[in-house]
Short mmCIF file of C-alpha atoms and ligand atoms in Angstrom, two decimals:
data_model
loop_
_atom_site.label_atom_id
_atom_site.label_comp_id
_atom_site.label_asym_id
_atom_site.label_seq_id
_atom_site.Cartn_x
_atom_site.Cartn_y
_atom_site.Cartn_z
CA MET A 1386 28.15 -26.39 -47.37
CA LYS A 1387 24.75 -25.43 -47.29
CA SER A 1388 23.18 -23.25 -49.90
CA GLU A 1389 21.33 -20.04 -49.04
CA PHE A 1390 18.00 -21.63 -49.60
CA ALA A 1391 18.67 -24.56 -47.40
CA PHE A 1392 20.09 -22.10 -44.65
CA ILE A 1393 16.69 -20.12 -44.71
CA GLU A 1394 14.67 -23.44 -44.70
CA GLN A 1395 16.29 -24.21 -41.78
CA ILE A 1396 15.65 -20.98 -39.90
CA LYS A 1397 12.02 -21.34 -41.25
CA LYS A 1398 11.66 -24.74 -39.77
CA ARG A 1399 12.56 -23.28 -36.35
CA ALA A 1400 10.53 -20.27 -36.62
CA ALA A 1401 7.44 -22.20 -37.66
CA THR A 1402 7.46 -23.93 -34.27
CA ARG A 1403 5.46 -21.03 -32.94
CA ARG A 1404 2.24 -19.56 -33.84
CA ALA A 1405 0.87 -16.12 -33.12
CA ALA A 1406 -2.87 -14.87 -33.41
CA ASP A 1407 -1.94 -11.80 -35.43
CA LEU A 1408 0.33 -13.59 -37.90
CA ARG A 1409 -1.27 -14.67 -41.05
CA LEU A 1410 1.87 -15.41 -43.00
CA GLY A 1411 5.48 -15.74 -41.76
CA ILE A 1412 8.61 -16.76 -43.66
CA GLY A 1413 8.55 -17.97 -47.03
CA ASP A 1414 6.85 -15.47 -49.25
CA ASP A 1415 8.15 -12.02 -50.51
CA ALA A 1416 6.88 -10.32 -47.37
CA ALA A 1417 5.12 -11.49 -44.02
CA ILE A 1418 1.54 -10.51 -43.46
CA LEU A 1419 0.44 -9.35 -40.05
CA ARG A 1420 -3.04 -8.86 -39.03
CA GLN A 1421 -3.97 -5.23 -37.49
CA ARG A 1422 -6.40 -4.61 -34.89
CA GLU A 1423 -8.52 -1.58 -34.06
CA GLY A 1424 -7.23 0.38 -31.01
CA ARG A 1425 -3.66 -0.46 -31.36
CA GLU A 1426 -0.57 1.16 -32.47
CA THR A 1427 2.26 -0.60 -34.10
CA LEU A 1428 5.93 -0.10 -32.77
CA VAL A 1429 8.74 -1.01 -35.17
CA THR A 1430 12.55 -0.84 -34.14
CA VAL A 1431 15.75 -2.12 -35.69
CA ASP A 1432 19.50 -2.47 -34.41
CA LEU A 1433 22.61 -2.97 -36.39
CA LEU A 1434 25.28 -4.98 -34.70
CA VAL A 1435 28.64 -5.13 -36.51
CA GLU A 1436 31.49 -7.18 -35.99
CA ASP A 1437 34.46 -5.39 -34.21
CA VAL A 1438 32.51 -2.31 -33.55
CA ASP A 1439 29.44 -3.59 -31.61
CA PHE A 1440 30.84 -7.10 -30.97
CA LYS A 1441 34.14 -9.15 -31.29
CA LEU A 1442 34.10 -12.66 -32.44
CA ASP A 1443 37.06 -13.52 -30.44
CA TYR A 1444 35.30 -13.28 -27.46
CA ALA A 1445 31.69 -13.77 -28.21
CA ILE A 1446 30.17 -17.13 -27.93
CA PRO A 1447 27.58 -17.78 -30.46
CA HIS A 1448 24.49 -18.58 -28.65
CA TRP A 1449 24.84 -15.50 -26.59
CA LEU A 1450 25.47 -13.55 -29.79
CA GLY A 1451 21.93 -14.89 -31.00
CA HIS A 1452 20.51 -13.92 -27.53
CA LYS A 1453 21.85 -10.35 -27.69
CA ALA A 1454 20.89 -9.72 -31.24
CA LEU A 1455 17.25 -10.10 -30.25
CA ALA A 1456 17.70 -8.77 -26.76
CA VAL A 1457 18.76 -5.21 -27.98
CA SER A 1458 15.56 -4.81 -29.86
CA LEU A 1459 13.29 -6.27 -27.49
CA SER A 1460 14.83 -3.74 -25.08
CA ASP A 1461 13.81 -0.67 -27.44
CA ILE A 1462 10.23 -2.16 -27.29
CA ALA A 1463 9.98 -2.41 -23.72
CA ALA A 1464 11.36 1.15 -23.48
CA MET A 1465 8.42 2.48 -25.28
CA GLY A 1466 5.95 0.43 -23.09
CA GLY A 1467 4.97 -2.04 -25.69
CA SER A 1468 4.66 -5.65 -26.18
CA PRO A 1469 7.01 -7.20 -28.76
CA LYS A 1470 5.47 -9.72 -30.99
CA PHE A 1471 7.40 -10.32 -34.20
CA SER A 1472 10.94 -10.11 -35.32
CA LEU A 1473 13.02 -9.95 -38.52
CA LEU A 1474 16.81 -10.96 -38.70
CA THR A 1475 19.02 -9.89 -41.56
CA LEU A 1476 22.45 -11.28 -41.89
CA ALA A 1477 25.42 -10.19 -43.74
CA ILE A 1478 28.06 -13.17 -43.65
CA PRO A 1479 31.81 -12.61 -44.42
CA LYS A 1480 33.03 -14.37 -47.67
CA GLN A 1481 36.36 -14.88 -45.77
CA SER A 1482 36.24 -15.84 -42.26
CA PRO A 1483 36.03 -19.00 -40.06
CA ILE A 1484 32.31 -18.51 -40.69
CA SER A 1485 32.29 -17.80 -44.06
CA ASN A 1486 29.82 -19.03 -46.77
CA LEU A 1487 27.66 -20.20 -44.10
CA GLN A 1488 30.35 -23.17 -43.66
CA SER A 1489 30.19 -23.36 -39.91
CA GLU A 1490 27.01 -24.91 -39.24
CA ASN A 1491 28.02 -25.20 -35.63
CA PHE A 1492 28.24 -21.52 -35.27
CA TRP A 1493 24.87 -20.94 -36.71
CA GLU A 1494 22.94 -23.75 -34.83
CA ALA A 1495 24.31 -22.06 -31.65
CA PHE A 1496 23.49 -18.72 -32.89
CA PHE A 1497 19.86 -19.67 -33.59
CA GLU A 1498 19.78 -21.81 -30.50
CA GLY A 1499 20.22 -18.44 -28.38
CA TYR A 1500 18.04 -16.23 -30.77
CA PHE A 1501 14.89 -18.64 -30.55
CA ALA A 1502 15.32 -19.44 -26.78
CA LEU A 1503 14.93 -15.72 -26.17
CA ALA A 1504 12.26 -15.51 -28.67
CA SER A 1505 10.41 -18.20 -27.21
CA GLU A 1506 10.66 -16.80 -23.63
CA HIS A 1507 8.73 -13.76 -24.72
CA GLY A 1508 6.54 -15.28 -27.28
CA ILE A 1509 8.10 -13.64 -30.45
CA VAL A 1510 7.88 -15.09 -33.91
CA LEU A 1511 10.52 -14.69 -36.39
CA VAL A 1512 8.76 -13.53 -39.60
CA GLY A 1513 11.47 -12.63 -42.01
CA GLY A 1514 14.72 -11.45 -42.75
CA ASP A 1515 17.36 -11.39 -45.47
CA ILE A 1516 20.86 -12.94 -46.04
CA SER A 1517 23.57 -11.35 -47.85
CA SER A 1518 27.50 -11.78 -47.82
CA THR A 1519 30.24 -9.08 -47.04
CA LEU A 1520 33.83 -8.49 -47.68
CA GLY A 1521 34.17 -7.17 -44.24
CA GLY A 1522 32.99 -8.48 -40.77
CA LEU A 1523 29.82 -10.20 -39.82
CA ALA A 1524 26.79 -7.90 -39.59
CA LEU A 1525 23.49 -8.68 -38.05
CA ASP A 1526 20.53 -6.67 -38.33
CA SER A 1527 17.58 -7.19 -35.89
CA MET A 1528 14.14 -5.89 -35.98
CA VAL A 1529 11.45 -6.24 -33.73
CA ILE A 1530 7.50 -5.29 -34.24
CA GLY A 1531 5.33 -4.69 -31.18
CA HIS A 1532 2.27 -2.93 -30.26
CA CYS A 1533 0.85 -0.94 -27.68
CA ALA A 1534 -2.81 0.47 -27.07
CA ALA A 1535 -3.29 3.61 -29.13
CA GLY A 1536 -1.73 6.74 -27.39
CA LYS A 1537 -0.04 4.56 -24.68
CA ALA A 1538 3.36 4.46 -25.93
CA VAL A 1539 5.76 5.92 -23.46
CA ARG A 1540 8.05 8.75 -25.20
CA ARG A 1541 11.42 10.10 -24.24
CA SER A 1542 9.43 13.49 -24.43
CA GLY A 1543 6.96 13.27 -21.63
CA ALA A 1544 9.18 13.82 -18.55
CA ARG A 1545 7.52 16.58 -16.29
CA VAL A 1546 9.16 18.91 -13.72
CA GLY A 1547 8.84 17.44 -10.38
CA ASP A 1548 8.80 13.83 -11.79
CA GLY A 1549 11.03 11.32 -9.90
CA VAL A 1550 13.81 9.58 -12.01
CA TYR A 1551 13.85 6.01 -11.62
CA VAL A 1552 15.87 2.98 -13.01
CA THR A 1553 15.48 -0.77 -12.89
CA GLY A 1554 18.21 -3.10 -11.80
CA ALA A 1555 21.86 -1.87 -11.11
CA LEU A 1556 24.30 -0.05 -13.53
CA GLY A 1557 27.70 -0.71 -14.67
CA ALA A 1558 27.72 -4.62 -14.81
CA SER A 1559 28.00 -4.42 -18.59
CA ALA A 1560 30.77 -1.89 -18.69
CA SER A 1561 32.74 -3.90 -16.11
CA GLY A 1562 32.28 -7.10 -18.13
CA LEU A 1563 33.59 -5.27 -21.18
CA ARG A 1564 36.55 -4.12 -19.29
CA LEU A 1565 37.31 -7.69 -18.29
CA LEU A 1566 36.84 -8.99 -21.51
CA LEU A 1567 39.30 -6.32 -23.11
CA ASP A 1568 41.88 -7.36 -20.33
CA GLY A 1569 41.77 -10.90 -21.54
CA ALA A 1570 39.19 -12.50 -19.63
CA ARG A 1571 37.09 -15.03 -21.34
CA VAL A 1572 33.51 -16.60 -21.06
CA ASN A 1573 33.41 -19.85 -19.04
CA GLU A 1574 30.05 -20.88 -18.72
CA ALA A 1575 30.73 -23.60 -15.94
CA GLU A 1576 32.19 -21.07 -13.71
CA ALA A 1577 29.94 -19.04 -11.37
CA SER A 1578 31.98 -16.16 -10.38
CA PRO A 1579 31.48 -12.35 -9.94
CA ALA A 1580 33.70 -11.86 -13.11
CA GLN A 1581 31.89 -14.33 -15.11
CA SER A 1582 28.60 -12.70 -14.18
CA ALA A 1583 29.89 -9.41 -15.27
CA ILE A 1584 30.81 -10.69 -18.68
CA ARG A 1585 27.54 -12.40 -18.90
CA ALA A 1586 25.97 -8.99 -18.34
CA HIS A 1587 27.74 -7.63 -21.06
CA LEU A 1588 27.33 -10.38 -23.60
CA ARG A 1589 23.85 -11.76 -22.52
CA SER A 1590 21.91 -8.87 -21.14
CA ALA A 1591 18.19 -9.75 -20.18
CA PRO A 1592 15.98 -7.11 -21.62
CA ARG A 1593 13.33 -5.68 -19.35
CA VAL A 1594 10.40 -6.70 -21.53
CA GLU A 1595 7.63 -7.35 -18.77
CA PHE A 1596 8.45 -4.19 -16.83
CA GLY A 1597 8.43 -2.16 -19.94
CA ARG A 1598 4.99 -3.54 -21.07
CA LEU A 1599 3.45 -3.16 -17.52
CA ALA A 1600 4.90 0.45 -17.17
CA GLY A 1601 3.31 1.41 -20.52
CA GLU A 1602 -0.10 -0.29 -19.89
CA SER A 1603 -0.32 1.11 -16.46
CA GLY A 1604 0.18 4.57 -17.85
CA LEU A 1605 2.46 5.17 -14.70
CA ALA A 1606 5.56 6.39 -16.55
CA HIS A 1607 5.65 9.80 -18.20
CA SER A 1608 8.80 9.06 -20.19
CA MET A 1609 11.21 6.00 -20.67
CA ILE A 1610 14.40 4.98 -22.30
CA ASP A 1611 16.44 1.86 -22.15
CA VAL A 1612 19.92 2.47 -20.97
CA SER A 1613 22.05 1.41 -23.93
CA ASP A 1614 24.49 4.64 -24.24
CA GLY A 1615 24.94 4.81 -20.61
CA LEU A 1616 22.57 6.46 -17.88
CA ALA A 1617 24.30 9.99 -18.23
CA GLN A 1618 23.56 10.07 -22.07
CA ASP A 1619 20.32 8.57 -21.88
CA LEU A 1620 19.21 10.93 -19.10
CA LEU A 1621 20.18 13.55 -21.22
CA HIS A 1622 18.24 12.25 -24.15
CA ILE A 1623 15.08 12.38 -21.95
CA CYS A 1624 16.00 15.85 -20.85
CA GLU A 1625 16.47 17.29 -24.24
CA GLU A 1626 13.33 15.46 -25.82
CA SER A 1627 11.13 16.70 -22.84
CA GLN A 1628 12.83 20.33 -22.47
CA VAL A 1629 13.60 19.95 -18.81
CA ALA A 1630 16.73 19.37 -16.56
CA ALA A 1631 17.51 16.67 -14.22
CA ILE A 1632 19.41 16.35 -10.87
CA LEU A 1633 20.82 12.85 -10.13
CA ASP A 1634 21.61 11.48 -6.53
CA PHE A 1635 25.23 10.39 -6.27
CA ASP A 1636 24.39 8.09 -3.46
CA ALA A 1637 21.08 6.91 -4.94
CA VAL A 1638 22.51 5.63 -8.18
CA PRO A 1639 22.70 1.70 -7.92
CA ILE A 1640 25.92 0.44 -8.64
CA ALA A 1641 26.23 -3.11 -9.92
CA GLU A 1642 28.42 -5.48 -7.55
CA ALA A 1643 30.63 -6.39 -10.63
CA VAL A 1644 31.99 -2.62 -10.57
CA LYS A 1645 34.02 -3.47 -7.59
CA LEU A 1646 36.15 -5.98 -9.84
CA VAL A 1647 37.35 -3.15 -11.94
CA THR A 1648 37.68 -0.24 -9.42
CA ALA A 1649 37.57 0.39 -5.65
CA ASP A 1650 37.28 3.91 -5.98
CA ALA A 1651 33.68 5.51 -5.52
CA ASP A 1652 34.05 8.31 -7.99
CA ALA A 1653 35.42 5.84 -10.79
CA ALA A 1654 32.62 3.15 -9.79
CA PHE A 1655 30.03 6.02 -10.43
CA SER A 1656 31.57 7.12 -13.59
CA LEU A 1657 31.50 3.67 -15.01
CA ALA A 1658 27.93 3.06 -13.83
CA VAL A 1659 26.58 6.20 -15.35
CA GLY A 1660 29.03 6.31 -18.26
CA GLY A 1661 29.06 2.85 -19.22
CA GLY A 1662 26.63 1.69 -22.02
CA GLU A 1663 24.55 -1.56 -22.56
CA ASP A 1664 23.02 -2.40 -19.23
CA PHE A 1665 19.63 -2.36 -21.16
CA GLU A 1666 17.86 -1.32 -17.82
CA LEU A 1667 14.85 0.97 -18.08
CA LEU A 1668 15.25 4.66 -16.99
CA LEU A 1669 11.98 6.54 -16.56
CA THR A 1670 10.20 9.42 -15.15
CA ALA A 1671 6.99 9.42 -13.32
CA ASP A 1672 4.89 11.20 -10.78
CA ARG A 1673 6.14 10.82 -7.36
CA GLY A 1674 2.50 10.02 -6.45
CA ASN A 1675 2.80 6.89 -8.43
CA GLU A 1676 6.17 5.72 -6.93
CA GLN A 1677 4.73 3.07 -4.63
CA ALA A 1678 2.76 1.50 -7.59
CA LEU A 1679 5.94 1.55 -9.88
CA PHE A 1680 8.06 -0.25 -6.82
CA ASP A 1681 5.22 -2.71 -6.71
CA LEU A 1682 5.45 -3.22 -10.47
CA ALA A 1683 9.12 -3.70 -10.39
CA SER A 1684 8.85 -6.34 -7.54
CA ARG A 1685 6.24 -8.19 -9.47
CA CYS A 1686 8.99 -8.54 -12.28
CA GLU A 1687 11.34 -9.39 -9.45
CA LEU A 1688 13.75 -6.36 -10.40
CA PRO A 1689 15.49 -4.17 -8.20
CA PHE A 1690 14.16 -0.44 -8.57
CA ALA A 1691 15.23 2.96 -7.40
CA ARG A 1692 14.50 6.63 -7.33
CA ILE A 1693 17.84 8.16 -8.39
CA GLY A 1694 16.91 11.89 -9.07
CA THR A 1695 14.46 14.46 -9.96
CA ILE A 1696 13.10 16.40 -12.89
CA THR A 1697 13.66 20.08 -12.81
CA ALA A 1698 13.10 23.03 -14.83
CA ARG A 1699 15.53 23.86 -17.51
CA ASP A 1700 17.93 26.80 -16.78
CA GLY A 1701 21.11 27.78 -18.27
CA ALA A 1702 23.17 25.11 -16.57
CA HIS A 1703 23.83 21.71 -18.06
CA PRO A 1704 20.75 19.76 -18.26
CA VAL A 1705 21.83 16.85 -16.02
CA ARG A 1706 23.50 17.75 -12.83
CA VAL A 1707 24.66 15.27 -10.00
CA SER A 1708 24.31 16.29 -6.07
CA HIS A 1709 26.71 14.75 -3.80
CA GLY A 1710 26.62 16.28 -0.62
CA GLY A 1711 26.86 20.03 -1.49
CA ASP A 1712 25.61 21.81 -4.61
CA ALA A 1713 24.57 19.98 -7.95
CA LYS A 1714 27.58 19.83 -10.28
CA PRO A 1715 27.08 19.32 -14.17
CA LEU A 1716 27.50 15.60 -15.03
CA SER A 1717 30.31 15.95 -17.62
CA ILE A 1718 30.53 11.89 -18.34
CA ARG A 1719 29.58 11.15 -21.83
CA GLY A 1720 28.25 7.92 -22.85
CA PHE A 1721 28.98 5.79 -26.08
CA ASP A 1722 28.99 7.84 -29.32
CA HIS A 1723 29.60 5.78 -32.61
CA PHE A 1724 30.91 9.28 -34.36
CA ASP A 1725 33.42 9.88 -31.48
CA VAL A 1726 36.95 9.92 -32.95
P1 ADP B 2476 13.74 -12.26 -51.50
O1 ADP B 2476 14.51 -12.67 -52.59
O2 ADP B 2476 12.39 -12.10 -51.60
O3 ADP B 2476 14.37 -11.47 -50.48
P2 ADP B 2476 14.62 -14.45 -49.87
O4 ADP B 2476 14.91 -15.64 -50.68
O5 ADP B 2476 15.82 -13.77 -49.30
O6 ADP B 2476 13.54 -13.76 -50.55
O7 ADP B 2476 13.86 -15.04 -48.69
C1 ADP B 2476 12.79 -16.07 -48.67
C2 ADP B 2476 12.06 -15.96 -47.27
O8 ADP B 2476 12.89 -16.19 -46.34
C3 ADP B 2476 11.37 -14.52 -47.20
O9 ADP B 2476 10.24 -14.78 -46.43
C4 ADP B 2476 12.34 -13.93 -46.11
O10 ADP B 2476 11.69 -13.32 -45.20
C5 ADP B 2476 12.91 -15.11 -45.48
N1 ADP B 2476 14.26 -14.93 -44.79
C6 ADP B 2476 15.45 -14.67 -45.65
N2 ADP B 2476 16.38 -14.61 -44.86
C7 ADP B 2476 16.07 -14.93 -43.57
C8 ADP B 2476 16.51 -14.69 -42.26
N3 ADP B 2476 18.00 -14.40 -42.07
N4 ADP B 2476 15.73 -14.81 -41.14
C9 ADP B 2476 14.57 -14.94 -41.24
N5 ADP B 2476 13.88 -15.11 -42.47
C10 ADP B 2476 14.62 -15.08 -43.64
MG1 MG B 2477 16.26 -11.86 -49.91
#
């Protein structure tokens, strides 16, 4: 069994294989030192993943869990239109469990394999973290630091009346994968089936790092958010922060193929696509005049892209409505809320 210090030493060795221009000091001191640059702003985000709340070890696979821990935070920086650069990772490791006391080297070996593979794909350097133990389940606290040109960050609050509403990719794959896992399906990396790709979408989502950065740098997006709580909830966040309303076009919402695995009904499929969380696609609003430029940007990133609605003025009605043939009706589907009972 390894000590905490030997464990950190191993993480440090892995992290040190990558250098970054703005990094003066990485893992090893009491704090990391990052260089600042004129004309830039720093973006900071953190996500807490708790066993049995945000993931389950009985169907997680360690290298995908490592990937996901970083992916969720990269997605937040992408949603601000920034470039992620550095990360920190804090681990609370159970005292009593199959992976207690850092005993299972295989688990952590695989976990960091997944974490660092995604980090190197996007040029991220791990610059610090912390380790403690817990009497409960495993907890992973993932932090990412990025930057953008001063004033260029894309907020939730920038949507304007008349904007188109756009989304990358397709929705509902992650929720479908979760449904399959809860029904007893398990990861089989060797199998290339629709069910396995749905499960993969849930356990190993790909953050839209490049598209987010380009949407920010180009100044094309008025507002942006990543789809983590479900489209209905995330669009509501944009509407609330921007003091506007939105009408979604039922037929335009791109529904992932995987949704067919769990329902054949069009209304149920729509509900799963807009109510299910963790797709980690990007939802944005932009001037209709910039639509073609956004489609071009998405195709550069090899991402499907769709206009799914319009931003309207706020009136007394529910801020997010859906039009399906006739009149627009309030979208009552709610996304995930940790405080729901
Ligand atoms: P301190 O007592 O100051 O918290 P630690 O012994 O916990 O110092 O950490 C020593 C160094 O190792 C620090 O630079 C810290 O950022 C880094 N570190 C600790 N845990 C992790 C981790 N899980 N991932 C990455 N770096 C870590
Ligand atoms: Mg410490």
